[in-house]
Coordinates of C-alpha atoms in Angstrom, one line a residue:
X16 CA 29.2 4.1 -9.2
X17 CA 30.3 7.1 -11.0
X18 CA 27.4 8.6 -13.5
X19 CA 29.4 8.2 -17.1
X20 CA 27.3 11.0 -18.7
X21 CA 28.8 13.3 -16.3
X22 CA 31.1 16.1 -17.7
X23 CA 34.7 15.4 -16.6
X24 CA 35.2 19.0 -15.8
X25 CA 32.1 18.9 -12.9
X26 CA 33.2 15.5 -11.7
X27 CA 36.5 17.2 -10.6
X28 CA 35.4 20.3 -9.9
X29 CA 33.1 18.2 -7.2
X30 CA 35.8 16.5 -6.4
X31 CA 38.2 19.5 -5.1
X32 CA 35.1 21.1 -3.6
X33 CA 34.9 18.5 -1.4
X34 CA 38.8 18.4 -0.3
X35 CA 40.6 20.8 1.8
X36 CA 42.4 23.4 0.0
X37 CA 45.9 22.7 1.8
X38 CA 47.3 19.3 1.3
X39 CA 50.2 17.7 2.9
X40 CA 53.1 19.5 0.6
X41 CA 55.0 15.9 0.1
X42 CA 55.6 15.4 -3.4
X43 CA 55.2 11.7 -4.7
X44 CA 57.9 9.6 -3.9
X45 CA 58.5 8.2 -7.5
X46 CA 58.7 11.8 -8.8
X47 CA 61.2 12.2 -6.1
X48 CA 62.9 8.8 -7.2
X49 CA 63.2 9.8 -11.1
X50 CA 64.2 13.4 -10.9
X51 CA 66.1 14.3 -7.8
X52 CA 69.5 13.7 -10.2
X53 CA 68.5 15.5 -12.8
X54 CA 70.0 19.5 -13.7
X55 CA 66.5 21.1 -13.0
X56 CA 65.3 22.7 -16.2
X57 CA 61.6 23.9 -17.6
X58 CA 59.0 21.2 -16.2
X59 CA 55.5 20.6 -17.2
X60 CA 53.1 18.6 -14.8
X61 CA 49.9 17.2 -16.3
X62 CA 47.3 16.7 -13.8
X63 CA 48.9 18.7 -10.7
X64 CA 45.9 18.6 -8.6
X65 CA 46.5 20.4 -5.3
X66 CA 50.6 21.3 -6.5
X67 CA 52.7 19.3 -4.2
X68 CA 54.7 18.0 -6.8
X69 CA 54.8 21.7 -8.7
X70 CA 55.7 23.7 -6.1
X71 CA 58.7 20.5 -4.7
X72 CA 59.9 20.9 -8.1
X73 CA 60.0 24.5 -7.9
X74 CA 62.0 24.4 -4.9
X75 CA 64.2 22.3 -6.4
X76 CA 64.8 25.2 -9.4
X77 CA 62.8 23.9 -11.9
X78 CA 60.8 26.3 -14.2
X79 CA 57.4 24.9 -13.4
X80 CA 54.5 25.2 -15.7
X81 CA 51.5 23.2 -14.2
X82 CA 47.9 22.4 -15.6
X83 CA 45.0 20.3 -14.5
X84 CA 41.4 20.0 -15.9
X85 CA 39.7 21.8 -12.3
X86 CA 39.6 25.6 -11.8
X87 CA 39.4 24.7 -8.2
X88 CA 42.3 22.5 -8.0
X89 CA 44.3 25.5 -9.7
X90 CA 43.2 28.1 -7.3
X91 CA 44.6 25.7 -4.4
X92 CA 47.7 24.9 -5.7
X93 CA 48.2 28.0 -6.7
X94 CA 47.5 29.1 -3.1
X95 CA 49.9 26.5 -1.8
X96 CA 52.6 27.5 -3.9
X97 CA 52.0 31.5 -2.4
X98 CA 52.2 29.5 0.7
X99 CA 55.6 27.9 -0.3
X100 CA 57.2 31.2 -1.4
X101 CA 57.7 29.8 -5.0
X102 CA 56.9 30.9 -8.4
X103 CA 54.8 28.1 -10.5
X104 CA 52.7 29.0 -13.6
X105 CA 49.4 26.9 -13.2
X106 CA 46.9 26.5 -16.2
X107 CA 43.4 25.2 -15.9
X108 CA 43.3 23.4 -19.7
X109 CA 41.4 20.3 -21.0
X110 CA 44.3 17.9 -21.8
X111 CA 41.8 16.2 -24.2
X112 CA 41.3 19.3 -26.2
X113 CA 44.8 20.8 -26.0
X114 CA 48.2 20.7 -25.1
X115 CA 50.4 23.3 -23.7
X116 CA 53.0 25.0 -26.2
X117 CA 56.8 24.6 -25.8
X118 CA 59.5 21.7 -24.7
X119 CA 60.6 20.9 -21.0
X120 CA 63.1 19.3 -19.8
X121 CA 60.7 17.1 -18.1
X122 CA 57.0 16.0 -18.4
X123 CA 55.7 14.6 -15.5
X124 CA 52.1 13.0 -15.1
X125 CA 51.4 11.3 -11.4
X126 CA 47.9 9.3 -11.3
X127 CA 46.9 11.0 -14.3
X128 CA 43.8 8.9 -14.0
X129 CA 40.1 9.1 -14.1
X130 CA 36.6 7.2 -13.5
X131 CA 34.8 8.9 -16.1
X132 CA 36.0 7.8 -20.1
X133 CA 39.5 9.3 -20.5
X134 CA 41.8 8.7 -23.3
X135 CA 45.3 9.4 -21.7
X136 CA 47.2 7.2 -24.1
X137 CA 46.5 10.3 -27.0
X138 CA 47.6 12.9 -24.0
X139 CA 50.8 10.9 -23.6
X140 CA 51.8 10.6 -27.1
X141 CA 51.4 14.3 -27.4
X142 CA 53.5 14.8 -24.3
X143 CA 56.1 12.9 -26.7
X144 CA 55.8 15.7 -29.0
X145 CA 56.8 18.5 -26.1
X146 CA 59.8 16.9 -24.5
X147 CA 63.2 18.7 -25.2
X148 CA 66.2 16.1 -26.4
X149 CA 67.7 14.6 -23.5
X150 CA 63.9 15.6 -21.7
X151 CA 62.3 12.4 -19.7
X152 CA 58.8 11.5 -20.2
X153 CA 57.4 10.1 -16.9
X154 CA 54.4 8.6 -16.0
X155 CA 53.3 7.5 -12.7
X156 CA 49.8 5.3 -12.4
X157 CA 47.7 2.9 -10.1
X158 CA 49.1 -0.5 -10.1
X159 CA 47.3 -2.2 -7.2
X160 CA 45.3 -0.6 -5.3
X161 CA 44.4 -1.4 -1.3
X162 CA 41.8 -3.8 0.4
X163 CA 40.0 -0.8 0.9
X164 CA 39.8 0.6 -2.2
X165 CA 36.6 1.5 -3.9
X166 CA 38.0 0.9 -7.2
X167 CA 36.3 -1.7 -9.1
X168 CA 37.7 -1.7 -12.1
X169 CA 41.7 -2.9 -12.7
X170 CA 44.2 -0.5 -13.9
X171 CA 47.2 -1.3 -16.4
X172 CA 50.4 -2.5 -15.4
X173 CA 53.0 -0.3 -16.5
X174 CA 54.1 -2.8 -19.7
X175 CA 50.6 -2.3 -20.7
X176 CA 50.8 1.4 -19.9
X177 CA 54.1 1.7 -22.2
X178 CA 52.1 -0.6 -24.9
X179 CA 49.4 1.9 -25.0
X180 CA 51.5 4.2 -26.2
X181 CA 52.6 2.2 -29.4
X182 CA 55.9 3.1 -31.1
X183 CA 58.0 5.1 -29.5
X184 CA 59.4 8.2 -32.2
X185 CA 63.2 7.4 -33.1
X186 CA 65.6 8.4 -30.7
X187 CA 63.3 7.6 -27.6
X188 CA 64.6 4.7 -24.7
X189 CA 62.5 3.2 -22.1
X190 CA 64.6 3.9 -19.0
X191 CA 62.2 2.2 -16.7
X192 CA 58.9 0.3 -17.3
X193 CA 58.4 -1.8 -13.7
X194 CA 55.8 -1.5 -10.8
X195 CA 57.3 -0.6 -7.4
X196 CA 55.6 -1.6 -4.3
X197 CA 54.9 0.4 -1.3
X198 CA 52.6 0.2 1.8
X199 CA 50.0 2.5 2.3
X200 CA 47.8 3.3 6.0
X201 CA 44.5 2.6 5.3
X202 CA 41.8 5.5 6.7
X203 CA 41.3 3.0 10.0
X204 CA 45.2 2.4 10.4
X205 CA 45.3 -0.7 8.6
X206 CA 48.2 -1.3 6.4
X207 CA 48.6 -2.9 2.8
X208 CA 50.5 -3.5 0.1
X209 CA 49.9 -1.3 -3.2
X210 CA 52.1 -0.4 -6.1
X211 CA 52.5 2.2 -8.6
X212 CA 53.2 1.6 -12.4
X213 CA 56.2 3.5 -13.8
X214 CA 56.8 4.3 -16.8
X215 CA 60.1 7.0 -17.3
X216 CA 61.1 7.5 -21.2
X217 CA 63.8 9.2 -22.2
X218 CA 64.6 11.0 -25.1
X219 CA 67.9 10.9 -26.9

């Protein structure tokens, strides 16, 4: 059980403190999936966490801005991206409080998720606001989660997850709205089958 008083900024904070500053460097496959085609162009990440996804993006030429709520998530993505060779602006900002100025191409947020309250549906329809025309939206979350999991509570499918959002402005398509399946390795070797709710808008 998570304490809900907590401040979301020293829940995360504890959280990166406790990780190891290098991650694996794989960016997610649906990221991957939804943007591979695409002419790279400015990119914003919301929720970048240790930068995989940043600094793959980079590599593929995009101009990467990248935020997250931790200061110590920043400093190790920033150190991965050194690592990398590739030039990513990262930003610590409260998503809640503020969104970052200017359109991109593309705005991507993977698992932007938390235990503690979080109203992500107001982030989202903000992000709206900062995509360029012809820009893509997407949004990757928990569908279901492993046997293992120490989630207790159930997170949206991705109809719900569009829903949340209400109206789309005019000139918006929903270019996917589906959960896609994968299997996951459990911490012991087991295996199970989880998916991811995806949600890629586009705008005209």
């Amino acid at each position: 059980m998570h304490d809900v008083e907590q401040q979301p900024e020293t829940f995360w904070e504890s959280h990166y403190d406790a990780m190891s500053p290098r991650s694996n460097g794989i960016p997610g496959k649906i990221l991957v999936r939804f943007t591979e085609s695409l002419a790279p162009g400015k990119a914003l990440e919301l929720g970048c966490g240790r930068g995989d996804d940043a600094v793959w993006l980079a590599k593929q030429g995009w101009q990467v801005t990248a935020v997250d709520l931790s200061h110590r998530a920043i400093e190790y993505a920033a150190a991965n991206a050194e690592r990398a060779g590739v030039d990513v602006t990262f930003q610590q900002c409260d998503l809640t409080q503020a969104f970052p100025q200017g359109e991109f191409s593309l705005i991507a947020a993977s698992f932007l998720e938390s235990p503690l309250a979080f109203d992500r549906a107001t982030i989202f329809r903000a992000a709206l606001d900062h995509v360029a025309p012809g820009g893509m939206l997407l949004i990757t979350s928990h569908g279901k989660v492993p046997s293992w999991s120490k989630h207790v509570r159930p997170f949206l499918p991705a109809h719900e997850v569009l829903a949340s959002l209400g109206s789309l402005p005019p000139g918006w398509e929903v270019q996917f709205c589906e959960e896609v399946s994968r299997t996951m390795t459990g911490p012991e070797g087991q295996q199970d089958e989880v998916s991811d709710a995806v949600v890629a808008l586009k705008r005209g």
